[in-house]
Coordinates of C-alpha atoms and ligand atoms in Angstrom, one line a residue:
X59 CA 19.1 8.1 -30.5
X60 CA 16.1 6.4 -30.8
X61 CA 13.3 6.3 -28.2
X62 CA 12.8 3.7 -25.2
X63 CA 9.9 3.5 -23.2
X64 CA 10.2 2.1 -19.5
X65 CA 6.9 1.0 -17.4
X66 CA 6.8 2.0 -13.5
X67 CA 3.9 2.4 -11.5
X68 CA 1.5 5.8 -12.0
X69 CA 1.9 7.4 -8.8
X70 CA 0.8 11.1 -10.0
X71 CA -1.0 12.1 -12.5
X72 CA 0.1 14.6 -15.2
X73 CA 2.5 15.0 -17.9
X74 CA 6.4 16.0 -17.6
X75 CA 8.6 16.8 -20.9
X76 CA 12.5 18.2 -20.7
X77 CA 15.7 17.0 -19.6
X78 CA 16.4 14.5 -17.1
X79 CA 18.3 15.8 -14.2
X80 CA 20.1 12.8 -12.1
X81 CA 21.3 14.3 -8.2
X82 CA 24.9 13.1 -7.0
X83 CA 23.7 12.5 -3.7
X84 CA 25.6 9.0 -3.2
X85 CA 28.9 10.7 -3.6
X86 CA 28.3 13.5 -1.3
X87 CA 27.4 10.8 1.0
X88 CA 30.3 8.6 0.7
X89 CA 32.7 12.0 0.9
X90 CA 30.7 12.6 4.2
X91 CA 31.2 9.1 6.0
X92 CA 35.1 9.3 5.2
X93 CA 35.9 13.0 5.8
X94 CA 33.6 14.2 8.9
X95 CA 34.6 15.7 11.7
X96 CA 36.1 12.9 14.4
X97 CA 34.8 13.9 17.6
X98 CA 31.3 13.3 19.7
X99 CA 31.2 17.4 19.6
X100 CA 31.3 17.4 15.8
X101 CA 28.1 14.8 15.7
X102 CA 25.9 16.9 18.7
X103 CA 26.6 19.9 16.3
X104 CA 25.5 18.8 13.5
X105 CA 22.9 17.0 14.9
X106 CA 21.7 20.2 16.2
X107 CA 22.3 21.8 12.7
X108 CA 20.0 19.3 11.3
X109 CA 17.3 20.2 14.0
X110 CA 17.7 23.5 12.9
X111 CA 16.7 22.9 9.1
X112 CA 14.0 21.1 10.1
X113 CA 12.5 23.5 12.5
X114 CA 13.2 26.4 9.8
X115 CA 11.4 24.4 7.1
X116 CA 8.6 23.2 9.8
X117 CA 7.8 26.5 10.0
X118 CA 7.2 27.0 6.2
X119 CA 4.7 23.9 6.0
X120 CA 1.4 22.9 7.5
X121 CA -0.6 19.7 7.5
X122 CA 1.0 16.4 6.6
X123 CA 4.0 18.2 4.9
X124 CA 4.3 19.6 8.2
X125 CA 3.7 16.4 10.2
X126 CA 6.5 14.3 8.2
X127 CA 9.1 17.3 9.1
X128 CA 7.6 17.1 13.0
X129 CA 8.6 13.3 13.6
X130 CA 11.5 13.4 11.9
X131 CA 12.6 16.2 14.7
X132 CA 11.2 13.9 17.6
X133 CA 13.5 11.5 16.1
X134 CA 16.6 13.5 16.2
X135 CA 15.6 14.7 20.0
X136 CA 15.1 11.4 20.6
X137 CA 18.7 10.9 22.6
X138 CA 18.3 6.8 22.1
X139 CA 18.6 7.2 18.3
X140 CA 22.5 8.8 18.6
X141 CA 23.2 6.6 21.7
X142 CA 25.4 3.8 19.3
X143 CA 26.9 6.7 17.5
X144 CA 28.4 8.5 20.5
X145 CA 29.7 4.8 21.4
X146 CA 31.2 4.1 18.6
X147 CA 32.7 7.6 18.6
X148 CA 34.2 6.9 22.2
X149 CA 35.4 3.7 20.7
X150 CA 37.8 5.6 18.2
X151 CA 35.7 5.8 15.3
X152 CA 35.1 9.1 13.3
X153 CA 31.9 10.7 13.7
X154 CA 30.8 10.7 10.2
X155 CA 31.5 6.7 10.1
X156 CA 29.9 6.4 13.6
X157 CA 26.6 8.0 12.8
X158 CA 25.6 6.8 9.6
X159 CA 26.5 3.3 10.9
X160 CA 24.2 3.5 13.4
X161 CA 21.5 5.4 11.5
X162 CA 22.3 2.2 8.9
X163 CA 21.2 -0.6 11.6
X164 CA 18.1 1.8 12.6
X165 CA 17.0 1.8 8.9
X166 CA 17.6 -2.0 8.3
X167 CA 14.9 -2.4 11.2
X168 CA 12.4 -0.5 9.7
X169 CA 13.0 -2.0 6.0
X170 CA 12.8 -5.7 7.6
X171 CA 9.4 -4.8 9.3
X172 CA 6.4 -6.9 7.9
X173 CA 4.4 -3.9 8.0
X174 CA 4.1 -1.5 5.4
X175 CA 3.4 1.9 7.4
X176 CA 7.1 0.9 9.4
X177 CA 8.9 -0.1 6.3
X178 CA 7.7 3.0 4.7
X179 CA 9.4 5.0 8.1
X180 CA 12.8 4.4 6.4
X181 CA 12.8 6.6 4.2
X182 CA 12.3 9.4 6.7
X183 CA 15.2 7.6 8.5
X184 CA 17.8 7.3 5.4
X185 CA 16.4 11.5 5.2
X186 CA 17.6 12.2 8.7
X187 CA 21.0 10.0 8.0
X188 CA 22.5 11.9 5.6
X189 CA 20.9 15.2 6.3
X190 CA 23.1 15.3 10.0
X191 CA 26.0 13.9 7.9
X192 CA 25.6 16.9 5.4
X193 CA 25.8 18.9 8.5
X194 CA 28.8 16.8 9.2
X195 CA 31.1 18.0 6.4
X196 CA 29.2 21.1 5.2
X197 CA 28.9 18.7 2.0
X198 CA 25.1 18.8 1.7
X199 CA 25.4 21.0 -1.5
X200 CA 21.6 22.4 -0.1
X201 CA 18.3 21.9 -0.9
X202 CA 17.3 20.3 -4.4
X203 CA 16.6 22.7 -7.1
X204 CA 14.6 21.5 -10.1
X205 CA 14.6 23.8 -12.8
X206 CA 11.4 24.0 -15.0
X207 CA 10.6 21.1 -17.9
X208 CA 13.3 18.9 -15.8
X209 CA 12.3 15.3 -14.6
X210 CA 14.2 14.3 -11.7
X211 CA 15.6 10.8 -11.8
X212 CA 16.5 9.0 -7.9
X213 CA 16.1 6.0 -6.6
X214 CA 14.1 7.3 -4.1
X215 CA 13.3 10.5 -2.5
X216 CA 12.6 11.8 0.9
X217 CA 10.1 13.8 2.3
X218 CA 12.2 16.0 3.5
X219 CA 14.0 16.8 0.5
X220 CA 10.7 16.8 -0.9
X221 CA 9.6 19.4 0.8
X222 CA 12.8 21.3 0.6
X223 CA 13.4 21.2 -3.1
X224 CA 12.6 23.9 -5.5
X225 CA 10.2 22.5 -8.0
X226 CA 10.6 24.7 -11.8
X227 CA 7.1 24.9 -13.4
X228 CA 6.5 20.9 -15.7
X229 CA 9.2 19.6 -13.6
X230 CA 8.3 15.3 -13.1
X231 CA 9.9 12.8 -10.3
X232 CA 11.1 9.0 -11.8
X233 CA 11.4 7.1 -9.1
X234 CA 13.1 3.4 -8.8
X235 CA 11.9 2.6 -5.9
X236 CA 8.5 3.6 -3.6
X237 CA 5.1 3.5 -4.2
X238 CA 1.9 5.2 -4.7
X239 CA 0.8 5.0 -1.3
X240 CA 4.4 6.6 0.1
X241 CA 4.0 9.9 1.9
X242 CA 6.5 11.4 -1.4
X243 CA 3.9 10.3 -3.6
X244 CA 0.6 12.0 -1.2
X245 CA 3.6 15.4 -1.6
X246 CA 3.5 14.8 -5.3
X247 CA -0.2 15.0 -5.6
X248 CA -1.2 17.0 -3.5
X249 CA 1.4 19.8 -5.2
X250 CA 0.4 18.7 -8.9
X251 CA 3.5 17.2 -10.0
X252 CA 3.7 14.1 -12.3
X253 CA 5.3 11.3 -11.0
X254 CA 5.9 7.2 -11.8
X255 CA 7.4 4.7 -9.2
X256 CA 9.3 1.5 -9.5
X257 CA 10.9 2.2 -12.8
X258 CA 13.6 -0.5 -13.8
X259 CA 16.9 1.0 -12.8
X260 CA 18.3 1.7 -15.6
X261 CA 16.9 4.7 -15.8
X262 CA 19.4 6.4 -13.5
X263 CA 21.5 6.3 -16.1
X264 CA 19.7 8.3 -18.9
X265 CA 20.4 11.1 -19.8
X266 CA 19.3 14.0 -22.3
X267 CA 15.4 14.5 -23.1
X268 CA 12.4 12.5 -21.7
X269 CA 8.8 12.3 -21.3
X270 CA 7.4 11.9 -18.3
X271 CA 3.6 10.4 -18.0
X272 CA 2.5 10.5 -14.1
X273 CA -0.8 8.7 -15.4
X274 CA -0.3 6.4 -17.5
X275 CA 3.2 5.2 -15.2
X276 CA 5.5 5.5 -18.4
X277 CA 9.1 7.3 -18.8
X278 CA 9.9 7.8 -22.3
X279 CA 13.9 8.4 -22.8
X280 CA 14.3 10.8 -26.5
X281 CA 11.2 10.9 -27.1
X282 CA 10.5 10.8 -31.0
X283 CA 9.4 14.3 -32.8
X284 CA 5.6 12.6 -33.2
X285 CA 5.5 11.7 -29.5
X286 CA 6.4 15.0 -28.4
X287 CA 3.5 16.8 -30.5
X288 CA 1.0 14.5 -29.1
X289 CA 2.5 15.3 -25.7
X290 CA 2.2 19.3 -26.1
X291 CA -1.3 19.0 -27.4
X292 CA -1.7 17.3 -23.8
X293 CA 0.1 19.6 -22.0
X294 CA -1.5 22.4 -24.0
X295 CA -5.1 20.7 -23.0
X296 CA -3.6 20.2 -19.7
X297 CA -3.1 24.0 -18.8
X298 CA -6.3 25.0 -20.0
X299 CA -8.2 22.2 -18.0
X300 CA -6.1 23.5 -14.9
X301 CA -7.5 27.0 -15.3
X302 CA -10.8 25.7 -16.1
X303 CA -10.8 23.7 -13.1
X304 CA -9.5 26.4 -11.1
X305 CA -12.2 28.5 -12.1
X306 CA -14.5 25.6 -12.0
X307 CA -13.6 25.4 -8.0
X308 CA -15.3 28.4 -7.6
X309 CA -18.9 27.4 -8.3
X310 CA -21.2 25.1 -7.3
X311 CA -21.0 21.7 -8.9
X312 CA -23.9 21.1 -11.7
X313 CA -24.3 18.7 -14.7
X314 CA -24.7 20.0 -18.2
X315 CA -28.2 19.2 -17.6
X316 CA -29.1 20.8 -14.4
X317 CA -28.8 18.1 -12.0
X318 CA -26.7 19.7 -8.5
X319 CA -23.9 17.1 -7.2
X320 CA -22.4 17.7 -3.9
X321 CA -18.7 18.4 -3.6
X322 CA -17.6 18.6 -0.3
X323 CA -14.0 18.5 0.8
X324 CA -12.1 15.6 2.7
X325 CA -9.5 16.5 5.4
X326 CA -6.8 15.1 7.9
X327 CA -6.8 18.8 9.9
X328 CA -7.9 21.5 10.9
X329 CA -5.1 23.7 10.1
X330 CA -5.8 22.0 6.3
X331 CA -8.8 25.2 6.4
X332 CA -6.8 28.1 6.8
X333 CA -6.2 27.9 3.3
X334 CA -9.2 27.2 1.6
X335 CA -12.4 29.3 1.0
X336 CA -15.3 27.3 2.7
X337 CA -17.8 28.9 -0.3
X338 CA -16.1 26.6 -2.7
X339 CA -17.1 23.4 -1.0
X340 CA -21.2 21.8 -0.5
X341 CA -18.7 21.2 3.4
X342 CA -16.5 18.9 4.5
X343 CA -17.4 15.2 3.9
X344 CA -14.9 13.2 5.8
X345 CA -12.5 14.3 8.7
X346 CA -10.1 11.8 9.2
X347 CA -9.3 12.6 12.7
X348 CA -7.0 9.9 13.2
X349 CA -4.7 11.7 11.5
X350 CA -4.6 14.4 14.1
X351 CA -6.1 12.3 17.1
X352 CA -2.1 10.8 16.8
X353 CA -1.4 10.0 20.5
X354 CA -2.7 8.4 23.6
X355 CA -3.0 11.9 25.1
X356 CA -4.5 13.4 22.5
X357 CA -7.2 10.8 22.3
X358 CA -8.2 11.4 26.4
X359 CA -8.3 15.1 25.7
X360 CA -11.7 16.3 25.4
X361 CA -11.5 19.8 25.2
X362 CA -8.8 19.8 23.0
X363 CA -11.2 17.3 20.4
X364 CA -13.9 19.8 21.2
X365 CA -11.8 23.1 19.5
X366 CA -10.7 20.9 17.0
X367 CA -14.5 20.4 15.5
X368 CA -15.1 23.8 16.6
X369 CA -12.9 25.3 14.2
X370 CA -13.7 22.8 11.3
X371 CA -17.7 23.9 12.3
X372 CA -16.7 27.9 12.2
X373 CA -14.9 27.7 9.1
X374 CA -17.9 25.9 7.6
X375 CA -20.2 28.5 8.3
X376 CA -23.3 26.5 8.3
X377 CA -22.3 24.3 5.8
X378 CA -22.6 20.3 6.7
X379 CA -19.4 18.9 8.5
X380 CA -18.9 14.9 8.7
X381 CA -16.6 14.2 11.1
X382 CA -15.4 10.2 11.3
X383 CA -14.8 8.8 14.4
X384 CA -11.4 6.9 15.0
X385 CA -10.2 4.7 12.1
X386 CA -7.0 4.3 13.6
X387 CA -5.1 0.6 12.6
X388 CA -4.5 -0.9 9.3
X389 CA -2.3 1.5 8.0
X390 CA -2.6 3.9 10.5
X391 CA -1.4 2.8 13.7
X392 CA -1.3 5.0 16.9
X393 CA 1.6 3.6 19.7
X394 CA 0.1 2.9 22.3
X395 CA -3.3 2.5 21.2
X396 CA -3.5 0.4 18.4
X397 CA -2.5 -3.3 18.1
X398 CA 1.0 -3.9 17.3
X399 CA 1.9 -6.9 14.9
X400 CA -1.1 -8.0 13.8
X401 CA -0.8 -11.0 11.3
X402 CA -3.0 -8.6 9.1
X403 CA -4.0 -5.5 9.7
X404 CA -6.4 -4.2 7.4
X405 CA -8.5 -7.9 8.2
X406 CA -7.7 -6.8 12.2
X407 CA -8.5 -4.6 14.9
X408 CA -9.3 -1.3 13.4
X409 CA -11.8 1.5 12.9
X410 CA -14.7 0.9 15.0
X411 CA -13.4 -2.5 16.3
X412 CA -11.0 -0.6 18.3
X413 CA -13.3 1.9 19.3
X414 CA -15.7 -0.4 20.8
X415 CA -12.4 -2.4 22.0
X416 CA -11.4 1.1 24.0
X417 CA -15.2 2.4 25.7
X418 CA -13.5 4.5 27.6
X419 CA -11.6 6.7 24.6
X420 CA -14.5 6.2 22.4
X421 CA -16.6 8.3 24.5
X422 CA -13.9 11.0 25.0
X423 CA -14.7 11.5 20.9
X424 CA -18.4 10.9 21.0
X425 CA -19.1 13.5 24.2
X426 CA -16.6 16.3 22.2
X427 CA -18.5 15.1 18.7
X428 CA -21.9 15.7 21.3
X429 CA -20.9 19.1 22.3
X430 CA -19.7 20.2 19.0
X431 CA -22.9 20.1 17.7
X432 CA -24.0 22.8 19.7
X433 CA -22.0 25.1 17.3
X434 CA -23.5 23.9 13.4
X435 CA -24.9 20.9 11.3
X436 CA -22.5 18.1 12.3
X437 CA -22.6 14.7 11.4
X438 CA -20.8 11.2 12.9
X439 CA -19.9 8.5 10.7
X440 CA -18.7 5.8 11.9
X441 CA -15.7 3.4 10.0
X442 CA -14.9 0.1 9.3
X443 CA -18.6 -1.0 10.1
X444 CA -19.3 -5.2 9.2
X445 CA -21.9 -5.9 11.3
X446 CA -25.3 -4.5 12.3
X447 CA -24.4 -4.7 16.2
X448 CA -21.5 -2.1 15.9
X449 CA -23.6 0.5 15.0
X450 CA -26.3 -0.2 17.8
X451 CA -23.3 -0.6 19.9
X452 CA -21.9 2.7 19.5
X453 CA -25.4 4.0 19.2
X454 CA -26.0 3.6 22.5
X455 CA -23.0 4.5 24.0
X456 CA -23.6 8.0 21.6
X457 CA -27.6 8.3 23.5
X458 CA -25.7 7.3 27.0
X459 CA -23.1 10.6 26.3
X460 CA -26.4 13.0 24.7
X461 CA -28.3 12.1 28.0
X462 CA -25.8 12.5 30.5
X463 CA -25.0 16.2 28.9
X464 CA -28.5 17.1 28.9
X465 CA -28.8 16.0 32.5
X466 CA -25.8 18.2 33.5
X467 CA -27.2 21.0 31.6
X468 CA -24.0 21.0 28.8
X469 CA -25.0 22.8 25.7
X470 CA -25.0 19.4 23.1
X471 CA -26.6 18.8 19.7
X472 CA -27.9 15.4 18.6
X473 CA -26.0 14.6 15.0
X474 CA -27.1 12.1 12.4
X475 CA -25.1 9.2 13.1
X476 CA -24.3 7.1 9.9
X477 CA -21.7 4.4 8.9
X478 CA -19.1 4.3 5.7
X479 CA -19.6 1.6 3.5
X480 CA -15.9 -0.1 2.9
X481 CA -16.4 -3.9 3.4
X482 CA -18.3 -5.9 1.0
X483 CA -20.7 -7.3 3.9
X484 CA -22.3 -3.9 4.5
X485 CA -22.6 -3.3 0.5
X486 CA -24.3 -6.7 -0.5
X487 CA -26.7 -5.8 2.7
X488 CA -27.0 -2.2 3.4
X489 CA -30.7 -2.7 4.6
X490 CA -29.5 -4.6 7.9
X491 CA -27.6 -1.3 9.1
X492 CA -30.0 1.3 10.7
X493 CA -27.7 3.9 9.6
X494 CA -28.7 7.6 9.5
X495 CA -26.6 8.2 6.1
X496 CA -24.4 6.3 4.4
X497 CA -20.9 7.1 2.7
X498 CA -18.8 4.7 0.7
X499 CA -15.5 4.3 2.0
X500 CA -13.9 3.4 -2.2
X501 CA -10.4 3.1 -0.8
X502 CA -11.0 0.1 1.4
X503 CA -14.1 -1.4 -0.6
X504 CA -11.7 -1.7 -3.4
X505 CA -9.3 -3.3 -1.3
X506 CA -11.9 -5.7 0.4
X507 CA -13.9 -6.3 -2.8
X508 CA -11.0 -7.3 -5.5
X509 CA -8.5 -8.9 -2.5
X510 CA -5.8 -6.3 -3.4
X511 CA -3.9 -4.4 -0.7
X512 CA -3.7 -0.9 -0.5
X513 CA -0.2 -0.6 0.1
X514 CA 1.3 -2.9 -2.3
X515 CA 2.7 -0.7 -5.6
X516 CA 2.6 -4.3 -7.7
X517 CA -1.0 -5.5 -7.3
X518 CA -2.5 -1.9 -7.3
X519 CA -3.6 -2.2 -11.2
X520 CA -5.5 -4.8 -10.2
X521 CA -8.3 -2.8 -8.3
X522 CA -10.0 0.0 -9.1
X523 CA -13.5 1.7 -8.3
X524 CA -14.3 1.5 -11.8
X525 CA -14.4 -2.7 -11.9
X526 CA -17.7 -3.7 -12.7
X527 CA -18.2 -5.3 -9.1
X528 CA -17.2 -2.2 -7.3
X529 CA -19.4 -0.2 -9.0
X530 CA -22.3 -2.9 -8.5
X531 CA -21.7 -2.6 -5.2
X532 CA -22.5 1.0 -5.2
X533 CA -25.3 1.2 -7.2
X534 CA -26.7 -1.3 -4.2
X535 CA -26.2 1.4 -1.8
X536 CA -27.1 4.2 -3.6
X537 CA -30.4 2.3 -4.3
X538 CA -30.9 1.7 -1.1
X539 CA -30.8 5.3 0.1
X540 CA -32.9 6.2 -2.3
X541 CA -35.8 3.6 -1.2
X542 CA -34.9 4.2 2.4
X543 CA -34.6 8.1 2.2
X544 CA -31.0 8.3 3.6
X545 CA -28.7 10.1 2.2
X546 CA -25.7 8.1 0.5
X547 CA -22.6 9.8 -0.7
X548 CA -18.8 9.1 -1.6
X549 CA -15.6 10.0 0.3
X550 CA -12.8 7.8 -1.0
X551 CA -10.1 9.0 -3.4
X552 CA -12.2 7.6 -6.4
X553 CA -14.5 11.1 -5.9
X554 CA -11.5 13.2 -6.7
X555 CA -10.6 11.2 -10.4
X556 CA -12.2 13.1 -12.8
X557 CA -11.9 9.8 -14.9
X558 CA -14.4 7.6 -12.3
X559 CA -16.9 10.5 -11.7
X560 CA -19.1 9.4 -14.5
X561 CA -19.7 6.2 -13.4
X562 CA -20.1 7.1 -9.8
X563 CA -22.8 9.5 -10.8
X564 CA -24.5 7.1 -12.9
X565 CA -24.6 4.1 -10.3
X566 CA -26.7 6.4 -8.5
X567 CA -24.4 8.9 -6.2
X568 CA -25.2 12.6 -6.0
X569 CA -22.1 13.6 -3.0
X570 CA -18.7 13.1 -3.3
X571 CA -16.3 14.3 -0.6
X572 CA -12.2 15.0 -2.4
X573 CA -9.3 16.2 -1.9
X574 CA -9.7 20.5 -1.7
X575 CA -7.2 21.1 -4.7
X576 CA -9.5 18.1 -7.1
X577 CA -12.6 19.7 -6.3
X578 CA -12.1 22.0 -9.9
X579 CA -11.6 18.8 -11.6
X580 CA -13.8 17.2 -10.3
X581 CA -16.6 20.3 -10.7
X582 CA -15.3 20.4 -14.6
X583 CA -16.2 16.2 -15.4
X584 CA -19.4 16.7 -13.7
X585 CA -20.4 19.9 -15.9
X586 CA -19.5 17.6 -19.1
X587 CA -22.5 14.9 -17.7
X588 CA -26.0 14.3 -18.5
X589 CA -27.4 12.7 -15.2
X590 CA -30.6 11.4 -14.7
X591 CA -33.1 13.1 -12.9
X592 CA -34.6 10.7 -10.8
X593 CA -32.5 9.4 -8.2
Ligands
PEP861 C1 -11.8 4.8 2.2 O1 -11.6 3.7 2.6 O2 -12.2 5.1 1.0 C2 -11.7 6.0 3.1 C3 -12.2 7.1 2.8 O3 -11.1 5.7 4.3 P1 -9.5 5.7 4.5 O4 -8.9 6.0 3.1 O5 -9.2 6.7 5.5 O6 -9.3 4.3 4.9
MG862 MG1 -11.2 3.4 4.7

């Protein structure tokens, strides 16, 4: 047969090559809805059942794995989500029927929703669906299992079964449907496994051997004999440069020349720690505590913020820890906080704009950040900074907190209190912020500079830290710390692409914050650079 190549969207990096493996989860569906136990009894059973899983694989995962498998099982407490079900089933119909039409009309909410966070929910939905309908009929067939060199083709694929799933060594995920910024395709990276989005349908109906290249967003179906030796020469290179980088992790970042670059590690939790060695990171660059800061309650709860930076301080062991205030909004809404159905989020009330919008929480954060500092070198960085008065705004209100704990005799610690740098305004003008350090936010200043959303799969290629402007844009900032003798580093995702290091480093940066598992990578690119000296 000869070849045929099939563009998607890259949505992890790295390189997949064996047969295609296509799951019959449709069917087992259908056989569920029409043979399922009939009665209301049946459905709280397997309801239950489905709890059960969850709990069981809860217990195997921590942070964000872990926090996809947690909301799904508020959902299925939640007794307003089976309420039409057990109607339907008092109306005469089957349970099966009953619960995956109602599950159907809960999805069909989310998927109309004009935001992207809530149309992204459905997936987690569609995943509790058929997972109580497995439990239904005993049909489920169990967890995924991928054997090794397999790429898995779906139409889409859900966290749950994600997480679940077996994963052989150079297995690859084609996907239909999704997008990069889906929480399957954060699972795929963060585990290492290749994986393309949006792939013309067709694909779910190949079969036999394909190619699978997470980078470059490209399925290739029978693969000719010369495309396969250039693709184990990659793989080959691939599994050295993984060994190399995991060695790499282990020491401290320097360029062939001798010039130190700090790598410091980005988190969304504490519990993210327990499993990395703190003398493999220059600290932790960006805490991204809206991530774990997810409820009202939480928010009020001092002491609870206070162990939470305690811990991230501890594990640092004297190392420098930047924690970010709230950046909750644009794609990271908080119920009950945040502002529901704006026209545009990311141009709307988040970040510090809600912060100062909400005193009172604000300084719930700032007092804990205060008293943290008692404990190590801790820094505050505040996001979504446009305009000069938001910084002396929360300034103040950060002095009001110090001086109040000093007057009541609290042990407190004064941190540096700097801003990221992720809408164009601050990068043209850096000099207007009195900022105590600066750190470029790439994720957003991509968005903001080139006008192309974060969370739409089809105009992602047309962003990227590397354009020209972005970079400019930068090299500004990076200037300006330099003159100004404030420290200026990096703590978007660009840090962690070994690809865009070298042109960070040259427009001027010296400290990037990553993802833990790129730091090797990212260690190994900067090793193969000649910097200059001088900045
Ligand atoms: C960024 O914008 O680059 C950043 C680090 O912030 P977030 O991705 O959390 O918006
Ligand atoms: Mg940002």
């Amino acid at each position: 047969m000869a070849e045929r190549l099939f563009t998607g969207i890259a949505a992890s990096a790295g390189l997949a090559s064996g047969q295609v493996l296509r799951p019959a989860r449709a069917a087992g569906r259908e056989m569920a809805e029409t043979r399922g136990g009939s009665g209301a009894e049946a459905l709280w059973a397997a309801i239950v059942a489905a709890g059960n899983e969850l709990a069981e694989l809860l217990g195997r995962l921590d942070g964000d794995e872990a926090e996809i498998v947690a909301m799904q099982m508020a959902f299925l407490e939640d007794d307003e989500l089976a309420r039409p079900a057990f109607e339907a089933i008092a109306a005469g119909r089957p349970a099966a029927a009953a619960w995956a039409a109602a599950m159907d009309a809960e999805i069909a909410v989310y998927q109309a929703s004009d935001d992207e966070y809530f149309r992204a929910r459905a997936v987690d939905f569609q995943d509790m669906r058929d997972r109580v309908l497995a439990a239904l009929t005993g049909s489920g067939g169990g967890p995924l299992v991928v054997p090794d060199d397999t790429i898995l083709l779906a139409a889409e694929l859900r966290p749950s079964e994600f997480l679940a799933a077996s994963w052989g060594k150079g297995a690859g995920i084609a996907l239909t449907q999704g997008s990069p910024t889906s929480h399957v395709a954060m699972l795929a990276r963060g585990r290492g496994l290749p994986m393309v989005v949006a792939l013309d349908a067709e694909v779910l109906d190949l079969q036999g051997a394909a190619l699978l290249d997470g980078a470059a967003g490209v399925l290739v179906s029978e693969p000719d004999e010369a495309r396969l030796a250039a693709a184990r020469d990659r793989l080959a290179n691939e599994a050295s440069g993984r060994a190399e980088a995991a060695a790499m992790a282990a020491r401290p970042a320097v360029s062939r020349n001798g010039v130190r670059v700090a790598v410091q590690a980005t988190i969304a939790d504490p519990a993210e720690l327990d499993r990395l060695d703190p003398a493999h990171f220059d600290g932790i660059g960006l805490v991204r505590t809206e991530l774990f800061l997810d409820s009202p309650a939480r928010l009020r709860d001092e002491e609870g913020q206070l162990a939470a930076y305690r811990r991230i301080l501890a594990w640092a062991g004297g190392r420098p820890v930047t924690v970010r205030t709230l950046d909750a909004g644009g794609d990271k809404p908080i119920a009950g906080y945040t502002v529901a159905h704006e026209a545009n989020p990311f141009l709307g009330m988040r970040g510090i704009r809600l912060s100062l919008r909400h005193p009172d929480i604000f300084r719930v954060q700032l007092r804990a950040l205060a008293r943290a500092a008692a404990d190590g070198p801790l820094k505050v960085m505040l996001p979504m900074v446009t305009l000069p008065g938001e910084l002396a705004e929360a300034r103040a209100m950060f002095d009001s907190e110090i001086a109040a704990l000093a007057a009541a005799g609290a042990a407190h610690g004064r941190p540096a209190l700097g801003i990221m740098v992720e809408v164009p305004a601050v990068a043209i003008t850096p000099e207007r912020f009195d900022a105590d350090f600066f750190s470029i936010g790439s994720n957003d200043l991509v968005q903001y500079t080139c006008a192309v959303s974060r969370e739409e799969a089809a105009a992602a290629r047309l962003g990227s830290a590397a354009d020209p402007s972005v970079l400019a844009l930068i090299a500004r900032v990076a200037a300006h710390g330099r003159l100004s003798g404030r420290e200026v580093g990096l703590c978007g995702d660009a840090g962690g692409d070994p690809l865009l290091v070298p042109a960070l480093l040259a427009a001027g940066l010296r400290s990037l914050s990553v993802q833990p598992e790129l730091a090797g990578a990212v260690k190994a690119a900067i090793a193969g650079l000649d910097l200059a000296t001088d900045t």
